[in-house]
Structure formats: structure tokens, C-alpha cells
Coordinates of C-alpha atoms in Angstrom, one line a residue:
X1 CA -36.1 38.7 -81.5
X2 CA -35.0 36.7 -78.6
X3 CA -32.2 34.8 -78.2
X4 CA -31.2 32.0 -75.8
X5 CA -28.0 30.6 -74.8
X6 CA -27.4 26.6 -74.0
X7 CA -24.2 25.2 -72.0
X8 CA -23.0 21.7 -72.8
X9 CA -24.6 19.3 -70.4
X10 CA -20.9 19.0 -68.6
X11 CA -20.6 22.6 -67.6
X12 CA -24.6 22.7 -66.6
X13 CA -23.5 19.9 -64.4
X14 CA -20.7 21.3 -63.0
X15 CA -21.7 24.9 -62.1
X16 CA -24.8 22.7 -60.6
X17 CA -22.0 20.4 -58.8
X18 CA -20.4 24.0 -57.4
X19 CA -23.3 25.6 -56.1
X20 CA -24.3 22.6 -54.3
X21 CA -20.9 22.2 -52.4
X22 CA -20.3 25.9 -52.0
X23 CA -23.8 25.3 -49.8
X24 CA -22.9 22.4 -48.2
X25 CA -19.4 24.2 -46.6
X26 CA -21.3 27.7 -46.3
X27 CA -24.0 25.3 -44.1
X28 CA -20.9 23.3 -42.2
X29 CA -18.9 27.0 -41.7
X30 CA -22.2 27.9 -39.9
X31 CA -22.5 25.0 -37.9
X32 CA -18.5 25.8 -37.0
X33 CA -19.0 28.7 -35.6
X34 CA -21.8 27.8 -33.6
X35 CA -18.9 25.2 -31.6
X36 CA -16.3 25.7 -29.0
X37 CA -14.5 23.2 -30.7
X38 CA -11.8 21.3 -27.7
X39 CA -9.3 19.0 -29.4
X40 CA -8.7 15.9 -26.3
X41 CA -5.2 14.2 -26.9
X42 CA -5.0 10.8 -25.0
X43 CA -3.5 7.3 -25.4
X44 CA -7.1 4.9 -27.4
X45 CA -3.9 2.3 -28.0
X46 CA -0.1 2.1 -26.3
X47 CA 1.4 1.4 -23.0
X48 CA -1.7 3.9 -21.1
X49 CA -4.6 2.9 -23.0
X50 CA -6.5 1.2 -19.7
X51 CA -6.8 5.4 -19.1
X52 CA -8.2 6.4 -21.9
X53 CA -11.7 5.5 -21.1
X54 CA -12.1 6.5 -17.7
X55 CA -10.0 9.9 -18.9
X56 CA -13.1 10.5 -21.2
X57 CA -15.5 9.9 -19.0
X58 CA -14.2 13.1 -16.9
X59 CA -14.0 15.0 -19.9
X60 CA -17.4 14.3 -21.3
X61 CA -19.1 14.7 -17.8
X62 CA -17.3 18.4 -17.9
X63 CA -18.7 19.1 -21.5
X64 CA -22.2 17.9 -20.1
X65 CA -22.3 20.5 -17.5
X66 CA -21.1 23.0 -19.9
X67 CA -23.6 22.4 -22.2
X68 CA -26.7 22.0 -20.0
X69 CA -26.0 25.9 -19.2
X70 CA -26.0 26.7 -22.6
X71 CA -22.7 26.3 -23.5
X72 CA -20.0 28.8 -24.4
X73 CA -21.1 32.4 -25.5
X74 CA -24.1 30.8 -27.1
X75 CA -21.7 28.1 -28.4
X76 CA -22.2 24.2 -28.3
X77 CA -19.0 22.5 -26.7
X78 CA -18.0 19.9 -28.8
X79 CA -14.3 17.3 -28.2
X80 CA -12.4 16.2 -30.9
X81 CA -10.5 13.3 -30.2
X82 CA -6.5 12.4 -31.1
X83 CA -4.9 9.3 -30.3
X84 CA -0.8 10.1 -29.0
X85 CA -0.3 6.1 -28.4
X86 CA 2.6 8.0 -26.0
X87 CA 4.4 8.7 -28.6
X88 CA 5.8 12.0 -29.4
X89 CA 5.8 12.4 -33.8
X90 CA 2.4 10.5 -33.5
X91 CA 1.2 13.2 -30.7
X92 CA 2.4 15.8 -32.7
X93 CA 1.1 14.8 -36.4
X94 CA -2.6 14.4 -33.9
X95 CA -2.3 17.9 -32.7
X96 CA -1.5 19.5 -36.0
X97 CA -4.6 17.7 -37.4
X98 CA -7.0 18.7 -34.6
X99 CA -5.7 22.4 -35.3
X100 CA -5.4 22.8 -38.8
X101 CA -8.0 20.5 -40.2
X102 CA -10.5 20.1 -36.9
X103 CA -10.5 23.9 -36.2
X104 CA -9.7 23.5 -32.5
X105 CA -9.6 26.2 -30.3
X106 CA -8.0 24.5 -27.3
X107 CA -6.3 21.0 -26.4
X108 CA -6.9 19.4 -23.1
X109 CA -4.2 16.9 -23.1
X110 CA -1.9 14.9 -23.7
X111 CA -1.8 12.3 -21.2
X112 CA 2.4 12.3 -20.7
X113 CA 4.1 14.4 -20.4
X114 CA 6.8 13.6 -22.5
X115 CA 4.1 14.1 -25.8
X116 CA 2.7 17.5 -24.1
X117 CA 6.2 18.6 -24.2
X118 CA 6.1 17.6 -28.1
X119 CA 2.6 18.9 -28.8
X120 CA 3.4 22.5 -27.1
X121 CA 6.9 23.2 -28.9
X122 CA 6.2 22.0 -32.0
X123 CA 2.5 22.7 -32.5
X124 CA 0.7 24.4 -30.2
X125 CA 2.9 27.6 -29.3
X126 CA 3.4 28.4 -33.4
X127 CA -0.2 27.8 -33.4
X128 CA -0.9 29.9 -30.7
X129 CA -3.6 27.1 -29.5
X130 CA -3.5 26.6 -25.4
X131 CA -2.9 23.3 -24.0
X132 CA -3.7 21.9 -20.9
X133 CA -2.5 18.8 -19.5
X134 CA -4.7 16.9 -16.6
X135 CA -1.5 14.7 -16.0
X136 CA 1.7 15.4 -17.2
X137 CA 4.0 15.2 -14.2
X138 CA 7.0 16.1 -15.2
X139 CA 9.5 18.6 -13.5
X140 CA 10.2 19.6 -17.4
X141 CA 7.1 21.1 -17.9
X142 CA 7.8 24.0 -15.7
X143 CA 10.7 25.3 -17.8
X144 CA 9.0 24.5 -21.0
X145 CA 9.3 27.2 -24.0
X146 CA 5.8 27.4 -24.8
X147 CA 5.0 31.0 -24.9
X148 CA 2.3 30.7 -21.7
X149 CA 0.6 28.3 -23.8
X150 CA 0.9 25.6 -21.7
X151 CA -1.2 24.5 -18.5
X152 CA -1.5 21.3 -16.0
X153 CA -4.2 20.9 -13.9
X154 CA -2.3 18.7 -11.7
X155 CA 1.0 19.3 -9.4
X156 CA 4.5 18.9 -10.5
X157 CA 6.5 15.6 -9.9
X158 CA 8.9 18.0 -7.8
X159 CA 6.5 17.2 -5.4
X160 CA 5.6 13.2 -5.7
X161 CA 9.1 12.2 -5.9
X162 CA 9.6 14.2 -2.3
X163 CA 6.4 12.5 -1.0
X164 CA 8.0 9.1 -2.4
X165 CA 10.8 9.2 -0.7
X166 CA 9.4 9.8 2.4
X167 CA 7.2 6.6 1.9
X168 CA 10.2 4.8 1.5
X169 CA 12.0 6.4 4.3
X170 CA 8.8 5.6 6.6
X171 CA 8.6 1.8 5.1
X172 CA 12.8 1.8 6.5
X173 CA 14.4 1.5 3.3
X174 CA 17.9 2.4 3.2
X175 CA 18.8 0.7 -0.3
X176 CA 16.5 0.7 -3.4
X177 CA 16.5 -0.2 -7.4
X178 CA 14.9 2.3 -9.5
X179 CA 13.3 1.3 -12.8
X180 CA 12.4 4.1 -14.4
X181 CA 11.3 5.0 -18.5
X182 CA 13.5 7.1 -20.1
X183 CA 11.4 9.7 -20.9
X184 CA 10.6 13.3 -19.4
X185 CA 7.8 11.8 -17.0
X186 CA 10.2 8.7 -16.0
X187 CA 13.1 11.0 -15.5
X188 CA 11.9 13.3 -14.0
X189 CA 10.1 11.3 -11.0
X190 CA 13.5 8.9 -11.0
X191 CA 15.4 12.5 -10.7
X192 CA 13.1 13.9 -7.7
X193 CA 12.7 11.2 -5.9
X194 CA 16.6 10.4 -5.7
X195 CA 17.4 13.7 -4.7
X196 CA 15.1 13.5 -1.8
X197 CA 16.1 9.9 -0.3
X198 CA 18.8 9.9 1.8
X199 CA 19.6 6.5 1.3
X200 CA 21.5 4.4 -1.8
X201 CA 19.5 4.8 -4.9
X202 CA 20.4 2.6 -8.2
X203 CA 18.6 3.8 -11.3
X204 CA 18.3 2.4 -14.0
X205 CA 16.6 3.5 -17.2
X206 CA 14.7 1.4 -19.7
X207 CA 13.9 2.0 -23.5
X208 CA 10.6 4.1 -23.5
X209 CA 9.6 1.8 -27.0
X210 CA 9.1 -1.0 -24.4
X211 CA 11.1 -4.0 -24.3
X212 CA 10.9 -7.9 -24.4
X213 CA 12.4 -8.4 -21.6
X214 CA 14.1 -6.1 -18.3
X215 CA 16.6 -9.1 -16.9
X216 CA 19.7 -6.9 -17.3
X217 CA 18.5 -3.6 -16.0
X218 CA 16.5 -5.6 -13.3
X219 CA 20.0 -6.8 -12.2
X220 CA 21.8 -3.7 -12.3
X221 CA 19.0 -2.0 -10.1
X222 CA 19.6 -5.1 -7.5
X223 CA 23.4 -5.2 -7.6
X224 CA 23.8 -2.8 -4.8
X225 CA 21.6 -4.6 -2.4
X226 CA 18.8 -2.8 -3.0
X227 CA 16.0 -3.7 -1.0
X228 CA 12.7 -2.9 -2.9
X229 CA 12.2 -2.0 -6.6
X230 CA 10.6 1.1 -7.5
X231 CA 8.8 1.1 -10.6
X232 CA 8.5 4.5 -12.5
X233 CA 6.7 3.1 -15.4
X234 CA 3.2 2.5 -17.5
X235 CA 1.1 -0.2 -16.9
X236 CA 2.1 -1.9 -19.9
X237 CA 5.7 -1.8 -19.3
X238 CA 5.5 -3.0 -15.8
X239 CA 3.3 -6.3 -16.3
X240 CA 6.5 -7.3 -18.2
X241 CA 9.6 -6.1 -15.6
X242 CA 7.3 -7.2 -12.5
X243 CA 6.5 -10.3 -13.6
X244 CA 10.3 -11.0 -14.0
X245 CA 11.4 -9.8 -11.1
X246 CA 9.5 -11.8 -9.2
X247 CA 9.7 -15.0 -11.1
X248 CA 13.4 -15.0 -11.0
X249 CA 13.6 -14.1 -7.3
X250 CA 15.5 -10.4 -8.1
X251 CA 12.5 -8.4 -6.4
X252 CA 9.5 -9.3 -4.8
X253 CA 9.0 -5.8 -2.5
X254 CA 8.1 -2.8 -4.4
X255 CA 7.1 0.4 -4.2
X256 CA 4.6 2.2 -7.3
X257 CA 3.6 5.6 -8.5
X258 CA 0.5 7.1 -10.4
X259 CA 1.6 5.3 -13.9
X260 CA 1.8 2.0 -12.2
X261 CA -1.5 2.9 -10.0
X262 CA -3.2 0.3 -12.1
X263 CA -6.2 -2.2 -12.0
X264 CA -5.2 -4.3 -14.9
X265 CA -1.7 -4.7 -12.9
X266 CA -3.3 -6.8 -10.3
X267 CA -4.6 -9.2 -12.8
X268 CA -2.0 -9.5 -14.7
X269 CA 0.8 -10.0 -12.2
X270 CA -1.6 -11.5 -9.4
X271 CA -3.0 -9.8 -6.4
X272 CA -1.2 -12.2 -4.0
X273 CA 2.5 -10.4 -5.5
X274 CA 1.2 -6.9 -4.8
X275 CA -1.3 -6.8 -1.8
X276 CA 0.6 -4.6 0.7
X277 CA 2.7 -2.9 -2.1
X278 CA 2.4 0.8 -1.7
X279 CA 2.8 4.0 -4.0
X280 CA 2.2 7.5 -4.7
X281 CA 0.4 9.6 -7.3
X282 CA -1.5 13.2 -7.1
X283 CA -4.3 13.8 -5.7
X284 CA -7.8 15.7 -4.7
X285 CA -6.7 15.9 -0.5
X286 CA -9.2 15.4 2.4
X287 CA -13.3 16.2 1.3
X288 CA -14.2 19.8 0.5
X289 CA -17.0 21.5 -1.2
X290 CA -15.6 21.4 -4.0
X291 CA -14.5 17.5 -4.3
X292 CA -18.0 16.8 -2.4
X293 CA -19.9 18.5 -5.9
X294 CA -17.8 16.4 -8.3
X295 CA -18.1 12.7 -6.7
X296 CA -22.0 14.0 -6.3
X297 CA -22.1 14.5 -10.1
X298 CA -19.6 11.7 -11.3
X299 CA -22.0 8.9 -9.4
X300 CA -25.1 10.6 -10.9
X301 CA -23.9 9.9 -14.4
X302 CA -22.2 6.7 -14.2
X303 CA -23.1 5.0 -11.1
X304 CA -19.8 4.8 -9.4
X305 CA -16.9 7.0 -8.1
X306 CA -13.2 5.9 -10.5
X307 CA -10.2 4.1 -9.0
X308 CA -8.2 5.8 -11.9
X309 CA -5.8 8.9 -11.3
X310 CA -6.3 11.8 -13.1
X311 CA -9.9 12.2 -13.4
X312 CA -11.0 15.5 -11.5
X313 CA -7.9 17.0 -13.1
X314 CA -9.2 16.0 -16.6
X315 CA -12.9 17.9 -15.7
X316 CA -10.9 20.8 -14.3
X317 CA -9.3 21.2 -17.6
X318 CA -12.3 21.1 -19.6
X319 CA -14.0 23.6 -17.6
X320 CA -10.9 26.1 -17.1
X321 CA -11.2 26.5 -20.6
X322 CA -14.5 27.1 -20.9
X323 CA -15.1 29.8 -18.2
X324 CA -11.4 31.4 -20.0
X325 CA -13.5 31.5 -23.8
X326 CA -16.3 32.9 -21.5
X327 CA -14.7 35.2 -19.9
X328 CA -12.7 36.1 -23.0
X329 CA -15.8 36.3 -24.9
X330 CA -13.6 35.1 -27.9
X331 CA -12.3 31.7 -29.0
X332 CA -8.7 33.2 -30.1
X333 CA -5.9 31.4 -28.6
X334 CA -4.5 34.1 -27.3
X335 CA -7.5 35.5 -25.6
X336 CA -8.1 32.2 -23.8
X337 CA -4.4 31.8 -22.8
X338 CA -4.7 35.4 -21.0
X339 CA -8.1 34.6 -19.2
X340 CA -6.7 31.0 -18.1
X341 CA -4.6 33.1 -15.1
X342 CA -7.7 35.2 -14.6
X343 CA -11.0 32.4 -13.6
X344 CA -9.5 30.9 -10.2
X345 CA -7.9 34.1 -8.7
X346 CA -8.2 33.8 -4.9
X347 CA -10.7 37.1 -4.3
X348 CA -13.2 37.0 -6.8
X349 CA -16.5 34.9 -6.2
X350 CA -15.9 31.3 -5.6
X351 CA -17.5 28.3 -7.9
X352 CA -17.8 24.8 -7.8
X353 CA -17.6 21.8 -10.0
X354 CA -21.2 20.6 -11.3
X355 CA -24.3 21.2 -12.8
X356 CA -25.1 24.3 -10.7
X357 CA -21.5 25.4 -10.1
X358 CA -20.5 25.5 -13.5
X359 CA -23.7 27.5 -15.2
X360 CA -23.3 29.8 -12.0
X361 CA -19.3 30.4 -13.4
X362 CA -20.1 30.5 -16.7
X363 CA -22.8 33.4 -15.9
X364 CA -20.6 35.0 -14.0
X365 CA -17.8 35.0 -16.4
X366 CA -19.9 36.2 -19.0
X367 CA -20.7 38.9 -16.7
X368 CA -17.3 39.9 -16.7
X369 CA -17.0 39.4 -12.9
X370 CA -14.0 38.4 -11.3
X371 CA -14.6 35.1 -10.2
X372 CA -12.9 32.0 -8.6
X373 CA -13.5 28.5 -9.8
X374 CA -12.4 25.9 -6.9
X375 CA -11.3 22.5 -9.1
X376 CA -12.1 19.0 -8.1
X377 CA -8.5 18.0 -7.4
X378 CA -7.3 21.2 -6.5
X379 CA -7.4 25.3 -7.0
X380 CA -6.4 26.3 -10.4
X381 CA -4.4 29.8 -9.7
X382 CA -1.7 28.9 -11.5
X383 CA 1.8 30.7 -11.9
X384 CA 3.4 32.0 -14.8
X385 CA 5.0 29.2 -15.8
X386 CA 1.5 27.2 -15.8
X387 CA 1.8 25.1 -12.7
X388 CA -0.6 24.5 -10.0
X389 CA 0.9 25.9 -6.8
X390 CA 0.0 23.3 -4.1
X391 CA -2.1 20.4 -3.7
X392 CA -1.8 16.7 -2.6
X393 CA -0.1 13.5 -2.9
X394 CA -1.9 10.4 -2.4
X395 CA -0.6 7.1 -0.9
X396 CA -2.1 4.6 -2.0
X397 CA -1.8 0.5 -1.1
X398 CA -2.6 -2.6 -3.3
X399 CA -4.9 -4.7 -1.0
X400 CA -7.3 -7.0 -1.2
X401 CA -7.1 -7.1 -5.1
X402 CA -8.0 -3.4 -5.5
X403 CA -6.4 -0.3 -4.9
X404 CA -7.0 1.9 -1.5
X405 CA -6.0 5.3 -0.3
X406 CA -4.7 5.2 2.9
X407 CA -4.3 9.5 3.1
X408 CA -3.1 12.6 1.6
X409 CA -0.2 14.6 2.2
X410 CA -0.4 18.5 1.2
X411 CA 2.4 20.0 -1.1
X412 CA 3.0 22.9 -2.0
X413 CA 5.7 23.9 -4.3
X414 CA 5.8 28.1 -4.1

């Protein structure tokens, strides 16, 4: 005699419902592991969104490179994006998302350094998920408890705020306002750059929410007879204060840094106001090889070299981490944080950015070969706190209704 068994059409339904999603994850798990999954933290909306596009376009020509060799020990390289709006809780709420619901494996970002600062003690150390910044500035950075976590692929604002005040010295200032956010970047640069002019500095913070209106701290920087305005600020931030100023006859010289290096400034406040202004910001020096490679590439895929900051620092990140997971031959945190130190060491075989550079690294890394990857903007053998060890500061002059580099002055901070 047989015998046979019937569920309820509910449970049939549901043990078929089970199956069907227990394959669907087992099918996503698999596709998962077949990514080098890079979580990118930058500023789609607030006071630095005019950077978020040209910032990705860097990041995505690195990832291009990456891939077209293969990728990552047989992995696809995939970025997962985060919006910060420069805002610390907001940065940090993005980063735990990336990590515990994206599966990240690295961050390349954030843009300020006030959110890496965030990101890196609240998130990422516990985490155990490296971060590297392409432009976080700030002095701060370097005595950041972040486990060796934490990377920048750009030079400290010890060094612009030297570089700075030499402009200022050079222009024969003896007097000058700072305006300055008050956050780590904004103090930071304020902090540096005082400390290396010898003449009267009066600065003068500002809310880092953004305000209305600057009148009274516009005044305050002036009472002292200052003769030019420096403005430590974001794009954003400065239409507002610049605009001001010169309408109410408090400034009308000024003097800028890499967040007010800005394009959309010169339409907003009129090219006539700022033609002849100068500032500072990092960047790549004088031509080399390894600068030569990058522009070669960058104009191949999008048809034009960028006036933005920050760029060859943003493809140095992407790739840093990807010969570290190669050379690791793992995608745990800790594994890439060791092999960080280990892919630019001055000795091993030297590689450049591009195409051919990078699948040349990335089989060499696999290799296990000590290599030497020369960034775009500058070497990568960093210290043990995370920081670049030299590079260049850029002066740079409003003119014509554009933005021109007039040279670049080497730094070195060891």
C-alpha cells in the first residue's frame, strides 16, 4: 500500500517562496565574491558638490584601468557611492552603510577632512576597513587615532599654509583678514598659515553650517587694517562672504586656497572681482613620467585635461588600493592596510599610472615582487602616520575668467 502526504497550499508556497530566495542570495553571494567592492565617500549635494563630478571621473578612469587588466585577483572592481554632504553624522551614517550593508572592503574618501576624521574614528578603525582620503588637508589628520587605517594621497596643509604665506609675503602684505570655516580643514590652514606670516593676521572663524550673511566677521577680519582677505572656505560659502565684501567696500583684494580654487566662483561673483586674485592648493609639480601617463590617459577618455584640484590624487587612491589587495592577495582590512606601506617603496620596480602601468603593477604585485608605483600627483611612500612625505604646492591666479597655474613650489614635510 502506498501512501502519500499533501501540505496545505500555504506551506507548498512558502517552502517554494524559500528555496527561491535562498537561490537568489546564494546567486548574489557568488557574484559578491567575484568584486573588490571600494565604497567612494564624496559631497553629490552641500557646500563642495561642483567636485563631486570631476572627483568621479578620476576615480572611475582608475577602476577602468584596473579592470581592463583583469581586475583584482580575478576580481571585478566595482565603487559604491555615499554622499557626506560635508557633514560629519551624515558621513558617518554613509560609511557604516557602505561597510555593513555594501560589503566594502575599502573607502577612498571623504572629500574633507573634517568628515574623514568622522568616518575613521567612528567607523572605519572598529571596522577595521582602510580609508584613504585624495584631499583631506588637514594638519589633524596626522595625529589621528585611527589604528593605521587611515591614508591621504595628497600633502598635509602643514605645508600649504607655509607656501601661503609666502605668497602673501611675495604679493607685500604686511596686514591680512582671515576668513576661515571652523572646521578641522578651515582651522587647520587658518592655523598654518598664521604661524608662518610674519606679519598681522586677524582670523576670524565662521559657522561651518553656512550662514546668511558674513557682515560681522567680515568687519572684524578688516578692523586691524588688514589689507587683503584670505578665504579658507568652500565654494558655497564663499559666493556668499565675497560677494559682500566687495559690495560693501570691506575687501576687494583677496588671496584663495584649493577649496575656493573654483570655476563656479568666477560666475557667480564675476570674473572682473577676481582676475589677478591668487591662491594656493596641492599639487602634481613640474611634468614627469608619471604625470605625462595620467593627462595621456585622462584626455583619452574624456577629451580634456580638469581645472579641478584633487583629481590625480583621487586615481592614486583607487589604484593604491588595488595593487595593496593584489599584493595582499586578500580583501581583509587588515591585509590591505599592511600592504598600503609596501606598493610605492623607493627600491622595488617602478610603475606608472595608465593602462599599461597599472596591468604591469598589478602583475607584478601578484607576483609578489617588490614594486614601486609612482602616483600622478606625487609618490605614495607614506609614513606611519599615513601622510605623503613631500610633494607640491601650486599657485594658481584667477585670469581671464578661468583659473591658471603660474608654478609649483616643492614641499616636503619629513
Amino acid at each position: 500500500m502506498s501512501m502519500s502526504l499533501r501540505f496545505p497550499a500555504p506551506l507548498l508556497l512558502l517552502a517554494a517562496l524559500v528555496v527561491a530566495v535562498s537561490a537568489l542570495a546564494a546567486a548574489c553571494g557568488d557574484d559578491e565574491e567575484e568584486q573588490f567592492r571600494i565604497g567612494v565617500l564624496v559631497d553629490f549635494s552641500g557646500p563642495i558638490a561642483e567636485f563631486a563630478e570631476p572627483t568621479m571621473s578620476a576615480f572611475e578612469l582608475a577602476v577602468l584601468h584596473i579592470n581592463e587588466a583583469g581586475g583584482v585577483n580575478g576580481q571585478e572592481v566595482v565603487l559604491v557611492t555615499g554622499d557626506t554632504r560635508v557633514d560629519p553624522t551624515q558621513g558617518v551614517e554613509e560609511a557604516r552603510r557602505l561597510i555593513d550593508v555594501e560589503g566594502v572592503h575599502a573607502i577612498v574618501g571623504p572629500l574633507s577632512s573634517t568628515v574623514t576624521l568622522a568616518v575613521v574614528s567612528s567607523v572605519a578603525r572598529e571596522a577595521r576597513i582602510p580609508v584613504i582620503s585624495p584631499s583631506a588637508t588637514s594638519p589633524a589628520l596626522s595625529t589621528a587615532n585611527d589604528d593605521g587605517y587611515l591614508f591621504r594621497t595628497t600633502i598635509s596643509d602643514a605645508a600649504q599654509g607655509a607656501v601661503l604665506a609666502q605668497l602673501a609675503a611675495d604679493e607685500g602684505l604686511t596686514s591680512v583678514g582671515v576668513l576661515f570655516r571652523d572646521d578641522a580643514y578651515g582651522q587647520g590652514l587658518s592655523d598654518a598659515f598664521a604661524e608662518a606670516f610674519d606679519g598681522d593676521v586677524a582670523a576670524v572663524a565662521y559657522a561651518a553650517k553656512g550662514q546668511p550673511s558674513y557682515l560681522a566677521e567680515l568687519q572684524q577680519a578688516a578692523a586691524g587694517g588688514a589689507e587683503v582677505l584670505v578665504a579658507i572656505a568652500f565654494p558655497e560659502e564663499a559666493q556668499v562672504f565675497l560677494r559682500e565684501a566687495i559690495e560693501q567696500g570691506i575687501f576687494t583684494r583677496f588671496l584663495f586656497v584649493d577649496g575656493t580654487r573654483s570655476e563656479e566662483l568666477i560666475g557667480a561673483i564675476g570674473a572682473e572681482h577676481l582676475n589677478g586674485s591668487r591662491g594656493t592648493a596641492p599639487g602634481s609639480g613640474p611634468a614627469t613620467p608619471a604625470s605625462d601617463e595620467w593627462d595621456a590617459s585622462y584626455l583619452a577618455e574624456y577629451g580634456e585635461l580638469p581645472s579641478t584640484a584633487f583629481l590625480r590624487e583621487s586615481y592614486d587612491a583607487v589604484i593604491a588600493v588595488a595593487l595593496a589587495v593584489q599584493a595582499a592577495g586578500s580583501t581583509n582590512g587588515i591585509e590591505i592596510r599592511d600592504h598600503l606601506t609596501r606598493i610605492a617603496t623607493p627600491g622595488g620596480a617602478t610603475f606608472l599610472p595608465g593602462p599599461d602601468g597599472v596591468r604591469a603593477a598589478l602583475e607584478a604585485a601578484g607576483r609578489g615582487d617588490d614594486i614601486n608605483y609612482e602616483g600622478a600627483a606625487t609618490n605614495l611612500d607614506w609614513d606611519d602616520v599615513g601622510d605623503v612625505t613631500s610633494g607640491y604646492i601650486e599657485i594658481w591666479e584667477y585670469r581671464d575668467g578661468g583659473i591658471a597655474t603660474l608654478r609649483d613650489v616643492p614641499f616636503s614635510v619629513e
